[in-house]
GROMACS .gro file of C-alpha atoms in nm:
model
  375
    1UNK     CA    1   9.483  14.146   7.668
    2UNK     CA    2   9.576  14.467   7.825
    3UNK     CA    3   9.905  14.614   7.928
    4UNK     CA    4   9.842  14.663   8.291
    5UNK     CA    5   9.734  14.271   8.311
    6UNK     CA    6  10.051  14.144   8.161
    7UNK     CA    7  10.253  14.370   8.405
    8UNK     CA    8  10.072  14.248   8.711
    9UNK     CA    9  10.148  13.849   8.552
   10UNK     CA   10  10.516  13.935   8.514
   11UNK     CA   11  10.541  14.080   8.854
   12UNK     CA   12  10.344  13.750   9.022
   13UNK     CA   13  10.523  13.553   8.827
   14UNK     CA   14  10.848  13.700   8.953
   15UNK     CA   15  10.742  13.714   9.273
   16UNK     CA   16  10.664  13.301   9.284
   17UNK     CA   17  11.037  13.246   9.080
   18UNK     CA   18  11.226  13.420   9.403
   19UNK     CA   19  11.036  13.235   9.614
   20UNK     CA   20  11.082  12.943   9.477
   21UNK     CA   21  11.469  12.983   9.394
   22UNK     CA   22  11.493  13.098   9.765
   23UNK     CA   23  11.328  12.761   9.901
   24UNK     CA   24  11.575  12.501  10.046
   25UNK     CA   25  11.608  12.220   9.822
   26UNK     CA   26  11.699  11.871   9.882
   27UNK     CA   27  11.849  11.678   9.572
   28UNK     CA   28  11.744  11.290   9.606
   29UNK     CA   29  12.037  11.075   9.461
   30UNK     CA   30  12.063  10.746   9.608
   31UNK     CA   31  11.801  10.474   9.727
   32UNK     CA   32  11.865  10.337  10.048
   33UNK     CA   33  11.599  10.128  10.280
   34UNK     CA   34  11.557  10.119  10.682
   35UNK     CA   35  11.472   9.859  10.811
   36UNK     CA   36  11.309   9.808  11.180
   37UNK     CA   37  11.134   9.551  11.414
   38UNK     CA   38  10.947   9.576  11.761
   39UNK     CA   39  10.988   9.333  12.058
   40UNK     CA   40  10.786   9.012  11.977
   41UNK     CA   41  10.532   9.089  12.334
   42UNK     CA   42  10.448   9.400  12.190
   43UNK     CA   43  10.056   9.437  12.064
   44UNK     CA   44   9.884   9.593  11.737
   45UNK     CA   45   9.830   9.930  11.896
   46UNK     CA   46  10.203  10.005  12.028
   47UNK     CA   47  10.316   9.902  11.699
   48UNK     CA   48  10.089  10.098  11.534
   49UNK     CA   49  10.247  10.390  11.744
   50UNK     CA   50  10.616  10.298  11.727
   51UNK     CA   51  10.577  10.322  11.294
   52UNK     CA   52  10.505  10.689  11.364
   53UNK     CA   53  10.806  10.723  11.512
   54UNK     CA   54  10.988  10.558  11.263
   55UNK     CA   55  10.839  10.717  11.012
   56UNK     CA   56  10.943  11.078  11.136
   57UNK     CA   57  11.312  10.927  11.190
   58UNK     CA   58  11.314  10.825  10.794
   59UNK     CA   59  11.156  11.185  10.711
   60UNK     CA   60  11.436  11.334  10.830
   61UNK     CA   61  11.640  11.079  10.712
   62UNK     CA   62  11.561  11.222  10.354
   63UNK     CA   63  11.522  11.574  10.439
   64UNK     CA   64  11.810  11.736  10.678
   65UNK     CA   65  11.722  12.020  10.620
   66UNK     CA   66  11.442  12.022  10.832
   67UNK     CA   67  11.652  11.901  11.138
   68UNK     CA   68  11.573  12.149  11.405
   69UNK     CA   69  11.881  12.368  11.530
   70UNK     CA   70  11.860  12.266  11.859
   71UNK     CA   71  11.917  11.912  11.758
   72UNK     CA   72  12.213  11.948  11.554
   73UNK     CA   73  12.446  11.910  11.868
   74UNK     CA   74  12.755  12.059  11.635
   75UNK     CA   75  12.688  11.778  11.389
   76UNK     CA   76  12.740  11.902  11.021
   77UNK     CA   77  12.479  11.716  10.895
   78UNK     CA   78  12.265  12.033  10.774
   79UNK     CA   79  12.423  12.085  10.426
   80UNK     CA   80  12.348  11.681  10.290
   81UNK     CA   81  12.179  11.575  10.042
   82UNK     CA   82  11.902  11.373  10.128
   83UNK     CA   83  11.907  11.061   9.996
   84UNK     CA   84  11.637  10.846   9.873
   85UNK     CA   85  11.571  10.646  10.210
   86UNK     CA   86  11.228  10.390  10.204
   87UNK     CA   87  11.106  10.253  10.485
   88UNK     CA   88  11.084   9.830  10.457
   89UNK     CA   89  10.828   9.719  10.688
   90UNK     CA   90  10.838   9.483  10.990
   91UNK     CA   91  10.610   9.163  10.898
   92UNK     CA   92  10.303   9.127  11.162
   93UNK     CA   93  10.243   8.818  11.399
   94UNK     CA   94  10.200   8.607  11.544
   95UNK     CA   95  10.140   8.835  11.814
   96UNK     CA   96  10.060   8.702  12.188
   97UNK     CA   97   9.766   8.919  12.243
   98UNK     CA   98   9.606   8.776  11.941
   99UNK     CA   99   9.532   8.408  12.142
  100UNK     CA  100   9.461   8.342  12.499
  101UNK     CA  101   9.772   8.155  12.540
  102UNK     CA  102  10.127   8.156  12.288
  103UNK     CA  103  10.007   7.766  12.240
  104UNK     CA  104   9.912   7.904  11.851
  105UNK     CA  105   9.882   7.484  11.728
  106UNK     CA  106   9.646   7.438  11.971
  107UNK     CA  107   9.371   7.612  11.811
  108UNK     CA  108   9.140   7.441  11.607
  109UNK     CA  109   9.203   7.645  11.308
  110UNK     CA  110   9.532   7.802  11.334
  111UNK     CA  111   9.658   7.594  11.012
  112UNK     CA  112   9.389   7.778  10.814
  113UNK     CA  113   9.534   8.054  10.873
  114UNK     CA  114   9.913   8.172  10.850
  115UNK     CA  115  10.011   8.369  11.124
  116UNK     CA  116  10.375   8.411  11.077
  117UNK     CA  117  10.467   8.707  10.864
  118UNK     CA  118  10.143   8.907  10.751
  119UNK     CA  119  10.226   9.185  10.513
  120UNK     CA  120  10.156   9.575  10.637
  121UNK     CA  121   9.924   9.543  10.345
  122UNK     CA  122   9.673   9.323  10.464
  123UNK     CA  123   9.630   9.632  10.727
  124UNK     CA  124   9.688   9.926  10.589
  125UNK     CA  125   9.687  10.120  10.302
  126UNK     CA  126  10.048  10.129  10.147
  127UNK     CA  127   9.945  10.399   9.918
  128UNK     CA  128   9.763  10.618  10.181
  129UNK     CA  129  10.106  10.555  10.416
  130UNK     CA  130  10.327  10.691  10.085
  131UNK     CA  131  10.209  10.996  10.060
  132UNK     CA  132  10.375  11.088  10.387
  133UNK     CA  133  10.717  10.862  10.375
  134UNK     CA  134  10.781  10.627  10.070
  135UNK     CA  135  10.697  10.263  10.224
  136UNK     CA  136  10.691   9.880  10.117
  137UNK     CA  137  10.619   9.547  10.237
  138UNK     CA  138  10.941   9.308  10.359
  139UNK     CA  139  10.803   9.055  10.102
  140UNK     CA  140  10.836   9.351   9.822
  141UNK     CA  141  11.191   9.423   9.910
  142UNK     CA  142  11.296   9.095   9.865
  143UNK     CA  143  11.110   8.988   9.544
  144UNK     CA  144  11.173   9.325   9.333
  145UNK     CA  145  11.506   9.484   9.528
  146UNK     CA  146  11.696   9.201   9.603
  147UNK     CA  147  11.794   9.074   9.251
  148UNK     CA  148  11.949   9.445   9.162
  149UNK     CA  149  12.147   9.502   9.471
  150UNK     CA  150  12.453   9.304   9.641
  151UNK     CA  151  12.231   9.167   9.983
  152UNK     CA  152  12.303   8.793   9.898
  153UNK     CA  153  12.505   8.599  10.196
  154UNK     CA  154  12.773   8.420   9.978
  155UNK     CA  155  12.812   8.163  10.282
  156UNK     CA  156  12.449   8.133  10.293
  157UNK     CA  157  12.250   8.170   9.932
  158UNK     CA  158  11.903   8.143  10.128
  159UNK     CA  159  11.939   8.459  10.330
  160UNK     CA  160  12.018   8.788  10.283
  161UNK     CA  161  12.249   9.025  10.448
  162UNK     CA  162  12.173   9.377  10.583
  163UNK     CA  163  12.475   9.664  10.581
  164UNK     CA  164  12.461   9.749  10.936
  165UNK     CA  165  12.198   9.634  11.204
  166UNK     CA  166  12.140   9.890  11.545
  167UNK     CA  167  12.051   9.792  11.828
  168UNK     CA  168  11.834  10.064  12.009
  169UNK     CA  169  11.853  10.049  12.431
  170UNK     CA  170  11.679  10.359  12.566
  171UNK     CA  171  11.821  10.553  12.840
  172UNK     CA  172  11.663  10.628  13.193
  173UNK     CA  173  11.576  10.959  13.268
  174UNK     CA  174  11.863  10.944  13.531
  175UNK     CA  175  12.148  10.828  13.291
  176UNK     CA  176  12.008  11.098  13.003
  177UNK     CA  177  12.058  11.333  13.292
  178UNK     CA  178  12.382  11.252  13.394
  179UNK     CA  179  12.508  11.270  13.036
  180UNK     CA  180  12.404  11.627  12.992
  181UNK     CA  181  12.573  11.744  13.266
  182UNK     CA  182  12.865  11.547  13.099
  183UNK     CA  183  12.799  11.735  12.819
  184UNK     CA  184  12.802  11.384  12.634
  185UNK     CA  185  12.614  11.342  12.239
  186UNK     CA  186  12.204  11.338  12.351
  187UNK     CA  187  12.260  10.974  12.119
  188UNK     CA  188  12.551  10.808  12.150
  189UNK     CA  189  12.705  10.422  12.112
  190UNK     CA  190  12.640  10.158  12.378
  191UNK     CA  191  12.897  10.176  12.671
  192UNK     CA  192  13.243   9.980  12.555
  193UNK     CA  193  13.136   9.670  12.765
  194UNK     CA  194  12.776   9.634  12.622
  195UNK     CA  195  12.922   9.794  12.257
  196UNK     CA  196  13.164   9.473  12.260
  197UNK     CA  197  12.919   9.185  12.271
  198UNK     CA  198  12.820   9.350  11.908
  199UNK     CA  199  13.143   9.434  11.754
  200UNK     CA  200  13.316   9.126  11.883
  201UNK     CA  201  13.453   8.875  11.587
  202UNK     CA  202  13.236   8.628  11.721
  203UNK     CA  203  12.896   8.777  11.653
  204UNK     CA  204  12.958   8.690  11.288
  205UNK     CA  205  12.923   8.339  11.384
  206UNK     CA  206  12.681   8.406  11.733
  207UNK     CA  207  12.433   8.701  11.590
  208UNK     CA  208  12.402   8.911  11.896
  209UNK     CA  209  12.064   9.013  11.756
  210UNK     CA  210  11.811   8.856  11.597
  211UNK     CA  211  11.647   9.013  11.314
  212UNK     CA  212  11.293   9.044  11.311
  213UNK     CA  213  11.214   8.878  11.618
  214UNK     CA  214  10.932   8.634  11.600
  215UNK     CA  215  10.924   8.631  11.279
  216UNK     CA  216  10.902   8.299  11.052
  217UNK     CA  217  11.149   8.350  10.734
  218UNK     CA  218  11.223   7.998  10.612
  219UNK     CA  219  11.195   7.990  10.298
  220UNK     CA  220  10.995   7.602  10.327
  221UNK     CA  221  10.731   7.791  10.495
  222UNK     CA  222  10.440   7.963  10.273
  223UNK     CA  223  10.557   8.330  10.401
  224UNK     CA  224  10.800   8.316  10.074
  225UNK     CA  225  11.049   8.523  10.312
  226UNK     CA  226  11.390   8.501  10.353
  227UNK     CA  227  11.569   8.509  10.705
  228UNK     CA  228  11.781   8.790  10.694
  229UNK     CA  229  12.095   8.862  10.892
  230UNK     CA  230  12.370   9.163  10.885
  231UNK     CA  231  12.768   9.226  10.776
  232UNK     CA  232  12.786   9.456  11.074
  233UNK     CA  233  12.642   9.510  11.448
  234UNK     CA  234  12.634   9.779  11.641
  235UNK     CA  235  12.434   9.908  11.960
  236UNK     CA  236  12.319  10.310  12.057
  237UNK     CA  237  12.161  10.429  12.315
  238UNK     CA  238  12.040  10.799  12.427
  239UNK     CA  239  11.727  11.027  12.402
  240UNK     CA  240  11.614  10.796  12.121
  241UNK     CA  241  11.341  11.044  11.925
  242UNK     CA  242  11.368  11.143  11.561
  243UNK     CA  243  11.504  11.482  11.565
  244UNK     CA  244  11.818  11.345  11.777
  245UNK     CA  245  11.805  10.981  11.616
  246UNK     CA  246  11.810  11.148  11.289
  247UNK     CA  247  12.095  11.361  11.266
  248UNK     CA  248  12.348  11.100  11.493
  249UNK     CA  249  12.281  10.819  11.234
  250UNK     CA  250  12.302  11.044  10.906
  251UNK     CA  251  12.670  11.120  11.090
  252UNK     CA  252  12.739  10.763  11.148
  253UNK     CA  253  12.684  10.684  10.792
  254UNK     CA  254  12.876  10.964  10.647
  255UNK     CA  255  13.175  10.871  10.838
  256UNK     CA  256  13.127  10.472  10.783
  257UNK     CA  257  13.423  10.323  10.611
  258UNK     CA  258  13.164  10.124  10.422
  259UNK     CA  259  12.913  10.231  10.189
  260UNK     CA  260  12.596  10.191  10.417
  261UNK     CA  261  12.259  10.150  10.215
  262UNK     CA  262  12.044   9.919  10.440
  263UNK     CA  263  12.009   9.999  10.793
  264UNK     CA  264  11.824   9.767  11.051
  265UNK     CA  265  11.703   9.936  11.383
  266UNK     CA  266  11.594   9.694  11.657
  267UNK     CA  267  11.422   9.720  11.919
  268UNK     CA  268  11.217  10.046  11.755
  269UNK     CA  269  10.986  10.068  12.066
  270UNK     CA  270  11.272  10.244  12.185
  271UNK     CA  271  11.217  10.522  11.960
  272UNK     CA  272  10.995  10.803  12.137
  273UNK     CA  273  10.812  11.094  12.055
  274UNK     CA  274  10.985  11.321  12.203
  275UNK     CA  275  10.947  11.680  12.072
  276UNK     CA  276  10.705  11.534  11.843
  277UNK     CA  277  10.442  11.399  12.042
  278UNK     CA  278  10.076  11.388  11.971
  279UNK     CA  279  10.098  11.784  12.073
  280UNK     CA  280  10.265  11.862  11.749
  281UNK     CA  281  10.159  11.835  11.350
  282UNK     CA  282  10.450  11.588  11.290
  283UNK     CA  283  10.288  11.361  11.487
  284UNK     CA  284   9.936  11.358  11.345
  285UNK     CA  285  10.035  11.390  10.995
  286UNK     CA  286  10.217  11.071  11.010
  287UNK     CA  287   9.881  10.934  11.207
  288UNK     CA  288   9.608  11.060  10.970
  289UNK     CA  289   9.801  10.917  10.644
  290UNK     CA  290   9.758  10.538  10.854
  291UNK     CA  291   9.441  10.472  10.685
  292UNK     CA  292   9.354  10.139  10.706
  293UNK     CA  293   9.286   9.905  10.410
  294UNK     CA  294   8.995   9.916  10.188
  295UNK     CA  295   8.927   9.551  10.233
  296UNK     CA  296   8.909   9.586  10.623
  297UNK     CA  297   8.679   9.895  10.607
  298UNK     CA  298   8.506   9.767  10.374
  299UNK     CA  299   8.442   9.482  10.642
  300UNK     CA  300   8.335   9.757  10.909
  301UNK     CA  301   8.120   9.947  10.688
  302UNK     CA  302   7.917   9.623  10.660
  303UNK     CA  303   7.905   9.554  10.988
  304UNK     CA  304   7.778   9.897  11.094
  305UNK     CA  305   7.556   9.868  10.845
  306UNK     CA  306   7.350   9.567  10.932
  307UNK     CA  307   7.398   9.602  11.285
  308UNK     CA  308   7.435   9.923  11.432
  309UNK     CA  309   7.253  10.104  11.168
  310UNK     CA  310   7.520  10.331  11.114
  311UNK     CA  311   7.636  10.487  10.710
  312UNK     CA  312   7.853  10.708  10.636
  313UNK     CA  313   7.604  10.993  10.503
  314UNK     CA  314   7.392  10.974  10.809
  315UNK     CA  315   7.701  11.006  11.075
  316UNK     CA  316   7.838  11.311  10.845
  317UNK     CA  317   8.171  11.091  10.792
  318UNK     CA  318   8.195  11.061  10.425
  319UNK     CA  319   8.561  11.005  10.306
  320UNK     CA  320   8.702  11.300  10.121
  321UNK     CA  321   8.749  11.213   9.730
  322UNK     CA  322   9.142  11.198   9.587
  323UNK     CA  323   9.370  11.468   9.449
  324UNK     CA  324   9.332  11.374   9.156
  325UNK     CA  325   9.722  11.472   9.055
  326UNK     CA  326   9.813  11.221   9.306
  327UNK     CA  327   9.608  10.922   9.328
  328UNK     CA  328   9.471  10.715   9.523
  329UNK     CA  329   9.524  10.700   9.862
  330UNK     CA  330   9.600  11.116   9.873
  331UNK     CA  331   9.216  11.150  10.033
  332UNK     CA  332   9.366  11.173  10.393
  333UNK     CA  333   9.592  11.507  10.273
  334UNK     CA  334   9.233  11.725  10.230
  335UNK     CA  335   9.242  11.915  10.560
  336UNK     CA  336   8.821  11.945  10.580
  337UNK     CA  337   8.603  11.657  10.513
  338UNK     CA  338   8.240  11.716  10.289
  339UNK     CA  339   8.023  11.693  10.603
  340UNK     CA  340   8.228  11.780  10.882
  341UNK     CA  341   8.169  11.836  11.155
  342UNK     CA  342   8.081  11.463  11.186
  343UNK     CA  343   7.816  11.301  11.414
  344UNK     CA  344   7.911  10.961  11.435
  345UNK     CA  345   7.704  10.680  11.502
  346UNK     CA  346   7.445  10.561  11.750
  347UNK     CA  347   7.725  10.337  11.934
  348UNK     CA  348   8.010  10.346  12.186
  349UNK     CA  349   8.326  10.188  12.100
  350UNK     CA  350   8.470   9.996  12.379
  351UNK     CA  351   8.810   9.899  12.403
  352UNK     CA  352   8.840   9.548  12.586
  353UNK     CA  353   9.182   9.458  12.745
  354UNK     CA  354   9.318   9.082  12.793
  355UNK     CA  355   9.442   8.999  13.121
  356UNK     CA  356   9.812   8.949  12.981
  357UNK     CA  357   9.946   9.244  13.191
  358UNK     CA  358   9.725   9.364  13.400
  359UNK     CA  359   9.455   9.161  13.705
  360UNK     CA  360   9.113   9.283  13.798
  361UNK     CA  361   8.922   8.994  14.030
  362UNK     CA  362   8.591   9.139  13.807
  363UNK     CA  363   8.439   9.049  13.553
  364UNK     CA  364   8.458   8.683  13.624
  365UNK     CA  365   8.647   8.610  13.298
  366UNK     CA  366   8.942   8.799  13.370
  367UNK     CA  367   8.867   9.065  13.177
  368UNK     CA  368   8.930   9.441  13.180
  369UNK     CA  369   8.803   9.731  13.016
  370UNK     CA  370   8.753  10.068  12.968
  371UNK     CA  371   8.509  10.348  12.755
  372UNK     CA  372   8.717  10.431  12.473
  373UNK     CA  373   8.486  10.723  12.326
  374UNK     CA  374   8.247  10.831  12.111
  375UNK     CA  375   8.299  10.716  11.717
   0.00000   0.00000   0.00000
């Protein structure tokens, strides 16, 4: 090995040592868990979207460092640690869009099926959703968290209690407005009179929120779930989007009396983009790691197969293979798939929309739709 090799391997090696002492570093110390839920009438595909949002929220939730300046709103938030936050996630159904009326026992075989508290799971890939934010089912939390942590309701064995539960009521343009000129915090609490009907002694006994709405948690029923409730209420309100959501609730819980180490947000769909829209690589790195389960693609890939005559290798859409350091469910991270550009297949995919919110006298059936593109 010659001399003038080993020199140019000290000096890259240097080189990658200052920049890696120079990095900003975020020491994890502490597991804590957010929790959130999404009005009952909302569908799959809003959902879909508001865990996005969520998801960015609980990103910076762990790392606030990468608060933006311009969000900080002389908060001294910058210099945490971030602490281990995992996102528990909301249990699916029964949703209204999902029958033709919210009569669900009506159906000849809605007892073959349970509707009430489908696991994220049975959707998605957890592992594919990890390797953006840490995740886990409800029914997880409860079966491998609960026995190591202090969540049982003394007054109630069969449910579990929460550290502090939010409830999220977004702003109109006109009141976010007015505030600025106020100079008020971009995300502040509820006004007193609202704030009240939360903090009130009563809404120990009369929960001014309920906790996964539309959700099924007895624990007779074959979800295995228990109902959950919280020691604490609260209610905020503001320009609810992650880089402002962030930073006011790693403040609240820094100044909290009480240790906080579950947090409940309600009402997520509340939660917008913001700054991080679909315009900006936050956004779709959070979408492209929502790959959905292998079961359910599995399911598609048969389908196409036998009826639209549509594979993978034909329509140039062959799934990248996993790093292998990480696992699976790290084939979403490759930034270039093997045969892209892709082709797709010899179909249209059509997006067909009940007649829950909107009327159209045509079709006959009540029934409206739209081209949704190219696969």
């Amino acid at each position: 090995m010659s001399l003038n090799y080993l020199r140019k391997m000290i000096s890259m090696l240097t080189i990658l040592l200052l920049i890696f002492t120079s990095m900003p570093r975020v020491y994890i110390h502490c597991k804590k868990y957010l929790f959130y839920d999404v009005f009952y009438g909302e569908g799959f595909n809003l959902r879909r979207d508001v865990y996005i949002r969520v998801a960015n929220t609980l990103r910076l939730l762990r790392h606030p460092n990468q608060i933006p300046e311009y969000a900080l709103h002389n908060m001294n938030i910058k210099n945490l640690t971030g602490d281990d936050w995992i996102l528990v996630l909301p249990p699916w159904g029964p949703l209204p869009h999902w029958f033709n009326d919210r009569l669900y026992d009506k159906y000849p075989n809605y007892n073959a099926f349970n509707w009430s508290a489908i696991q994220w799971s049975k959707f998605f890939d957890l592992k594919s959703l990890s390797m953006f934010i840490p995740v886990m089912d409800l029914i997880e939390f409860q079966q491998n968290i609960v026995n190591s942590m202090t969540l049982k309701n003394l007054s109630n064995p069969s449910s579990l209690k929460i550290d502090l539960a939010l409830q999220l009521v977004r702003e109109t343009y006109d009141t976010i407005k007015q505030n600025s000129n106020n100079q008020r915090n971009v995300v502040d609490y509820c006004p007193n009179e609202i704030r009240e009907l939360y903090l009130s002694d009563n809404s120990l006994l009369n929960q001014p929120m309920e906790l996964f709405e539309g959700s099924t948690f007895s624990p007779t029923t074959l979800t295995g779930l228990l109902p959950m409730t919280a020691t604490a209420y609260d209610c905020i309100t503001g320009e609810l989007e992650p880089v402002h959501l962030a930073p006011f609730l790693l403040q609240l819980i820094e100044n909290s009396k009480k240790s906080i180490t579950t947090l409940y947000l309600g009402s997520a769909q509340s939660i917008i983009h913001g700054h991080w829209s679909e315009w900006s690589q936050e956004y779709w790195t959070a979408r492209r790691s929502m790959i959905f389960a292998r079961h359910l693609r599995d399911i598609g890939d048969n389908y196409r197969a036998a009826y639209l005559h549509s594979y993978d290798t034909m329509d140039r859409t062959v799934s990248p293979l996993m790093i292998e350091q990480l696992g699976s469910g790290s084939e979403w991270l490759h930034s270039k798939w093997p045969l892209s550009p892709a082709l797709g297949g010899p179909y249209i995919a059509v997006h067909w929309r009940r007649g829950d919110f909107i009327s159209n006298p045509a079709p006959a059936d009540g029934m409206w739709w739209w081209w949704y593109g190219f696969r």
